[in-house]
Tab-separated table of C-alpha atoms and ligand atoms in Angstrom:
chain	number	residue	atom	x	y	z
A	2	UNK	CA	27.983	60.289	2.649
A	3	UNK	CA	30.692	62.432	4.150
A	4	UNK	CA	30.131	65.119	6.775
A	5	UNK	CA	33.107	67.385	7.462
A	6	UNK	CA	33.218	70.059	10.142
A	7	UNK	CA	35.327	73.091	9.235
A	8	UNK	CA	36.056	74.758	12.546
A	9	UNK	CA	37.783	77.755	10.916
A	10	UNK	CA	39.575	79.856	13.584
A	11	UNK	CA	37.635	78.370	16.495
A	12	UNK	CA	38.667	75.939	19.279
A	13	UNK	CA	42.152	75.826	20.724
A	14	UNK	CA	43.495	72.536	22.155
A	15	UNK	CA	41.374	72.591	25.329
A	16	UNK	CA	38.041	73.105	23.567
A	17	UNK	CA	39.101	70.618	20.899
A	18	UNK	CA	39.782	67.982	23.544
A	19	UNK	CA	36.363	68.550	25.095
A	20	UNK	CA	34.616	68.242	21.724
A	21	UNK	CA	36.539	65.123	20.670
A	22	UNK	CA	35.888	63.363	23.980
A	23	UNK	CA	32.178	63.911	23.394
A	24	UNK	CA	32.326	62.961	19.717
A	25	UNK	CA	33.995	59.625	20.307
A	26	UNK	CA	31.095	58.516	22.507
A	27	UNK	CA	28.593	59.059	19.679
A	28	UNK	CA	27.406	56.222	17.473
A	29	UNK	CA	27.873	57.552	13.954
A	30	UNK	CA	27.989	54.326	12.023
A	31	UNK	CA	26.859	54.742	8.430
A	32	UNK	CA	28.456	58.121	7.694
A	33	UNK	CA	32.062	59.204	7.135
A	34	UNK	CA	32.911	61.985	9.584
A	35	UNK	CA	35.848	64.414	9.416
A	36	UNK	CA	36.734	67.269	11.769
A	37	UNK	CA	39.011	70.101	10.642
A	38	UNK	CA	40.431	71.981	13.642
A	39	UNK	CA	42.978	74.831	13.462
A	40	UNK	CA	46.626	73.703	13.116
A	41	UNK	CA	47.431	74.068	16.831
A	42	UNK	CA	44.581	71.723	17.760
A	43	UNK	CA	45.305	68.947	15.252
A	44	UNK	CA	47.593	66.924	17.547
A	45	UNK	CA	45.074	66.625	20.373
A	46	UNK	CA	42.280	65.765	17.919
A	47	UNK	CA	44.411	63.034	16.322
A	48	UNK	CA	45.257	61.599	19.752
A	49	UNK	CA	41.718	61.630	21.091
A	50	UNK	CA	40.089	60.265	17.940
A	51	UNK	CA	42.680	57.518	17.378
A	52	UNK	CA	40.970	54.151	17.187
A	53	UNK	CA	37.672	55.703	16.065
A	54	UNK	CA	36.361	56.001	12.505
A	55	UNK	CA	36.447	59.796	12.727
A	56	UNK	CA	39.171	61.425	10.646
A	57	UNK	CA	41.077	64.618	11.356
A	58	UNK	CA	41.957	67.088	8.612
A	59	UNK	CA	43.720	70.456	8.424
A	60	UNK	CA	42.288	73.612	6.834
A	61	UNK	CA	45.122	74.286	4.380
A	62	UNK	CA	48.549	72.978	3.398
A	63	UNK	CA	51.609	74.299	1.582
A	64	UNK	CA	52.933	72.717	-1.613
A	65	UNK	CA	56.592	72.375	-0.587
A	66	UNK	CA	57.855	69.807	1.945
A	67	UNK	CA	59.832	72.455	3.807
A	68	UNK	CA	61.476	75.805	3.194
A	69	UNK	CA	61.393	79.522	3.891
A	70	UNK	CA	57.593	79.919	3.907
A	71	UNK	CA	56.775	81.711	7.158
A	72	UNK	CA	53.394	80.772	8.534
A	73	UNK	CA	52.884	77.719	6.313
A	74	UNK	CA	52.636	73.994	7.103
A	75	UNK	CA	53.581	71.143	4.747
A	76	UNK	CA	51.789	67.931	3.890
A	77	UNK	CA	54.743	65.996	5.276
A	78	UNK	CA	54.345	67.728	8.644
A	79	UNK	CA	50.628	66.933	8.692
A	80	UNK	CA	51.348	63.302	7.860
A	81	UNK	CA	53.910	63.117	10.675
A	82	UNK	CA	51.187	64.239	13.070
A	83	UNK	CA	48.829	61.511	11.851
A	84	UNK	CA	46.494	63.928	10.088
A	85	UNK	CA	44.333	62.246	7.446
A	86	UNK	CA	43.612	65.088	5.048
A	87	UNK	CA	43.135	68.773	4.449
A	88	UNK	CA	40.749	71.372	3.110
A	89	UNK	CA	42.218	73.468	0.268
A	90	UNK	CA	40.997	76.639	-1.415
A	91	UNK	CA	38.298	77.665	1.013
A	92	UNK	CA	36.677	80.924	-0.103
A	93	UNK	CA	37.897	82.659	3.059
A	94	UNK	CA	41.459	81.875	1.995
A	95	UNK	CA	40.711	83.119	-1.508
A	96	UNK	CA	39.015	86.265	-0.180
A	97	UNK	CA	41.326	87.272	2.683
A	98	UNK	CA	44.678	85.580	2.074
A	99	UNK	CA	45.332	85.894	-1.638
A	100	UNK	CA	44.668	82.263	-2.527
A	101	UNK	CA	44.362	81.897	-6.301
A	102	UNK	CA	43.324	79.063	-8.591
A	103	UNK	CA	47.012	78.496	-9.268
A	104	UNK	CA	47.985	78.159	-5.595
A	105	UNK	CA	44.930	75.992	-4.954
A	106	UNK	CA	46.075	73.671	-7.729
A	107	UNK	CA	49.600	73.490	-6.281
A	108	UNK	CA	48.363	72.793	-2.757
A	109	UNK	CA	45.917	70.093	-3.896
A	110	UNK	CA	48.534	68.408	-6.068
A	111	UNK	CA	51.167	68.345	-3.304
A	112	UNK	CA	48.691	67.125	-0.682
A	113	UNK	CA	47.509	64.248	-2.881
A	114	UNK	CA	51.111	63.341	-3.747
A	115	UNK	CA	51.899	63.165	-0.031
A	116	UNK	CA	48.988	60.796	0.522
A	117	UNK	CA	46.550	63.202	2.130
A	118	UNK	CA	42.808	63.157	1.479
A	119	UNK	CA	41.732	66.536	0.056
A	120	UNK	CA	38.520	68.560	0.234
A	121	UNK	CA	38.945	71.274	-2.414
A	122	UNK	CA	36.466	74.158	-2.274
A	123	UNK	CA	34.859	76.058	-5.129
A	124	UNK	CA	31.958	78.480	-5.309
A	125	UNK	CA	30.754	81.754	-6.752
A	126	UNK	CA	30.077	85.084	-5.028
A	127	UNK	CA	26.657	86.689	-4.949
A	128	UNK	CA	27.748	89.190	-7.572
A	129	UNK	CA	28.988	86.440	-9.888
A	130	UNK	CA	25.699	84.549	-9.531
A	131	UNK	CA	23.643	87.683	-10.240
A	132	UNK	CA	25.754	88.252	-13.361
A	133	UNK	CA	25.023	84.700	-14.536
A	134	UNK	CA	28.680	83.826	-14.262
A	135	UNK	CA	28.370	80.880	-11.850
A	136	UNK	CA	29.329	78.216	-14.391
A	137	UNK	CA	32.232	80.259	-15.776
A	138	UNK	CA	33.625	80.785	-12.282
A	139	UNK	CA	33.245	77.126	-11.334
A	140	UNK	CA	34.793	76.029	-14.649
A	141	UNK	CA	37.790	78.291	-14.007
A	142	UNK	CA	38.225	77.170	-10.387
A	143	UNK	CA	37.945	73.515	-11.397
A	144	UNK	CA	40.347	73.814	-14.331
A	145	UNK	CA	43.330	73.261	-11.979
A	146	UNK	CA	41.935	69.995	-10.577
A	147	UNK	CA	41.844	66.418	-11.840
A	148	UNK	CA	39.895	63.451	-10.502
A	149	UNK	CA	41.693	61.427	-7.850
A	150	UNK	CA	40.515	58.711	-5.468
A	151	UNK	CA	41.564	60.892	-2.543
A	152	UNK	CA	39.890	64.067	-3.795
A	153	UNK	CA	36.425	65.363	-3.019
A	154	UNK	CA	35.123	68.824	-3.893
A	155	UNK	CA	33.012	71.137	-1.802
A	156	UNK	CA	30.607	73.470	-3.574
A	157	UNK	CA	30.322	76.449	-1.254
A	158	UNK	CA	28.477	79.431	-2.732
A	159	UNK	CA	30.177	82.388	-1.035
A	160	UNK	CA	26.821	84.138	-0.509
A	161	UNK	CA	25.634	81.219	1.633
A	162	UNK	CA	28.648	81.010	3.973
A	163	UNK	CA	27.956	82.190	7.487
A	164	UNK	CA	24.967	84.184	6.253
A	165	UNK	CA	22.159	81.824	7.174
A	166	UNK	CA	21.192	82.013	3.471
A	167	UNK	CA	21.324	78.426	2.262
A	168	UNK	CA	21.220	77.508	-1.385
A	169	UNK	CA	17.908	75.875	-2.153
A	170	UNK	CA	18.209	72.135	-2.744
A	171	UNK	CA	17.525	72.852	-6.446
A	172	UNK	CA	20.337	75.414	-6.714
A	173	UNK	CA	22.704	73.052	-4.920
A	174	UNK	CA	21.751	70.117	-7.135
A	175	UNK	CA	22.204	72.141	-10.331
A	176	UNK	CA	25.640	73.402	-9.253
A	177	UNK	CA	26.756	69.970	-8.058
A	178	UNK	CA	25.780	68.371	-11.364
A	179	UNK	CA	27.789	71.041	-13.165
A	180	UNK	CA	30.818	70.553	-10.887
A	181	UNK	CA	30.728	66.798	-11.510
A	182	UNK	CA	30.523	67.381	-15.266
A	183	UNK	CA	33.910	69.130	-14.952
A	184	UNK	CA	35.681	66.916	-12.397
A	185	UNK	CA	34.060	63.596	-11.639
A	186	UNK	CA	34.476	63.185	-7.888
A	187	UNK	CA	32.049	63.332	-4.947
A	188	UNK	CA	30.818	66.847	-4.143
A	189	UNK	CA	29.937	68.144	-0.668
A	190	UNK	CA	27.645	71.130	-0.173
A	191	UNK	CA	28.728	73.921	2.173
A	192	UNK	CA	27.016	77.134	3.224
A	193	UNK	CA	24.762	77.499	6.274
A	194	UNK	CA	24.091	73.770	6.611
A	195	UNK	CA	22.115	73.274	9.838
A	196	UNK	CA	20.288	70.341	11.450
A	197	UNK	CA	16.980	71.628	10.068
A	198	UNK	CA	18.025	71.940	6.407
A	199	UNK	CA	20.565	69.112	6.148
A	200	UNK	CA	18.127	66.354	5.180
A	201	UNK	CA	16.670	68.116	2.137
A	202	UNK	CA	20.097	69.163	0.868
A	203	UNK	CA	21.559	65.700	1.373
A	204	UNK	CA	18.575	64.150	-0.418
A	205	UNK	CA	19.684	65.667	-3.743
A	206	UNK	CA	21.125	63.150	-6.195
A	207	UNK	CA	24.500	64.861	-6.619
A	208	UNK	CA	24.978	66.066	-3.042
A	209	UNK	CA	27.389	63.552	-1.511
A	210	UNK	CA	27.755	65.135	1.892
A	211	UNK	CA	28.308	68.471	3.600
A	212	UNK	CA	31.102	70.792	4.686
A	213	UNK	CA	29.715	72.426	7.788
A	214	UNK	CA	31.017	75.632	9.388
A	215	UNK	CA	29.123	77.223	12.277
A	216	UNK	CA	26.927	74.216	13.039
A	217	UNK	CA	29.990	71.962	13.371
A	218	UNK	CA	31.173	73.815	16.485
A	219	UNK	CA	28.529	72.373	18.812
A	220	UNK	CA	28.449	68.642	19.356
A	221	UNK	CA	24.636	68.492	19.267
A	222	UNK	CA	24.184	70.289	15.965
A	223	UNK	CA	27.135	68.522	14.328
A	224	UNK	CA	25.952	65.058	15.304
A	225	UNK	CA	22.381	65.943	14.263
A	226	UNK	CA	23.697	66.706	10.766
A	227	UNK	CA	25.699	63.435	10.787
A	228	UNK	CA	22.498	61.564	11.706
A	229	UNK	CA	20.601	63.253	8.861
A	230	UNK	CA	23.308	61.900	6.538
A	231	UNK	CA	22.941	58.400	7.988
A	232	UNK	CA	19.195	58.507	7.261
A	233	UNK	CA	19.496	59.880	3.737
B	325	13P	P1	28.782	77.984	7.565
B	325	13P	O1	28.237	76.582	7.704
B	325	13P	O2	29.093	78.641	8.862
B	325	13P	O3	27.958	78.813	6.631
B	325	13P	O4	30.217	77.820	6.843
B	325	13P	C1	30.315	77.034	5.706
B	325	13P	C2	31.744	76.845	5.396
B	325	13P	O5	32.432	77.769	5.009
B	325	13P	C3	32.313	75.506	5.585
B	325	13P	O6	33.597	75.420	5.055
């Protein structure tokens, strides 16, 4: 089981330090834990979690090593910092920053080549689900990805992100089974995962962990979800 906390655009270096100091005192044996702070907070997270089993990952990465790409960060730079992995293709990047299946594919490929662990995100919008297009959308998003030992996927239905509307365990299981039929790697569920719904989601056969947004920002709720994973 893998529990990853996607902090999105929350926590600068000071708040990151406070969180990591608390996290390293927790006993989380039995679950793989990853935190994904904003770029500016990666260094302090790497420093404070060094020597623990908790990994630090970025939220995106560019596909070139260096170049004229204002605002971007390369896999080589992340590696230099001691960062373990990165999220790629989060729906917020697709929705607000023009991320496409093609750029997701390029970012994932470059990150894996550079030796980073990758959490690649897929998921349909509410409209696409209502139109019965969920499988078509997932198939298209997954068409740019190939299995790799350092790749996991996150199924994050867009309608469940930050809305408090969680996919039912049945919906999650069905989507995860479909995702695995396309690209056979572990699949995390993301979308309003909270301490009180984590256990039933994680109990599904093809749910291999969670990518947690809002509930990963507080130590108590994040570690409660990690403990639900340990028990499942
Ligand atoms: P929430 O857990 O806040 O719904 O966010 C999910 C998410 O987008 C994780 O990447």
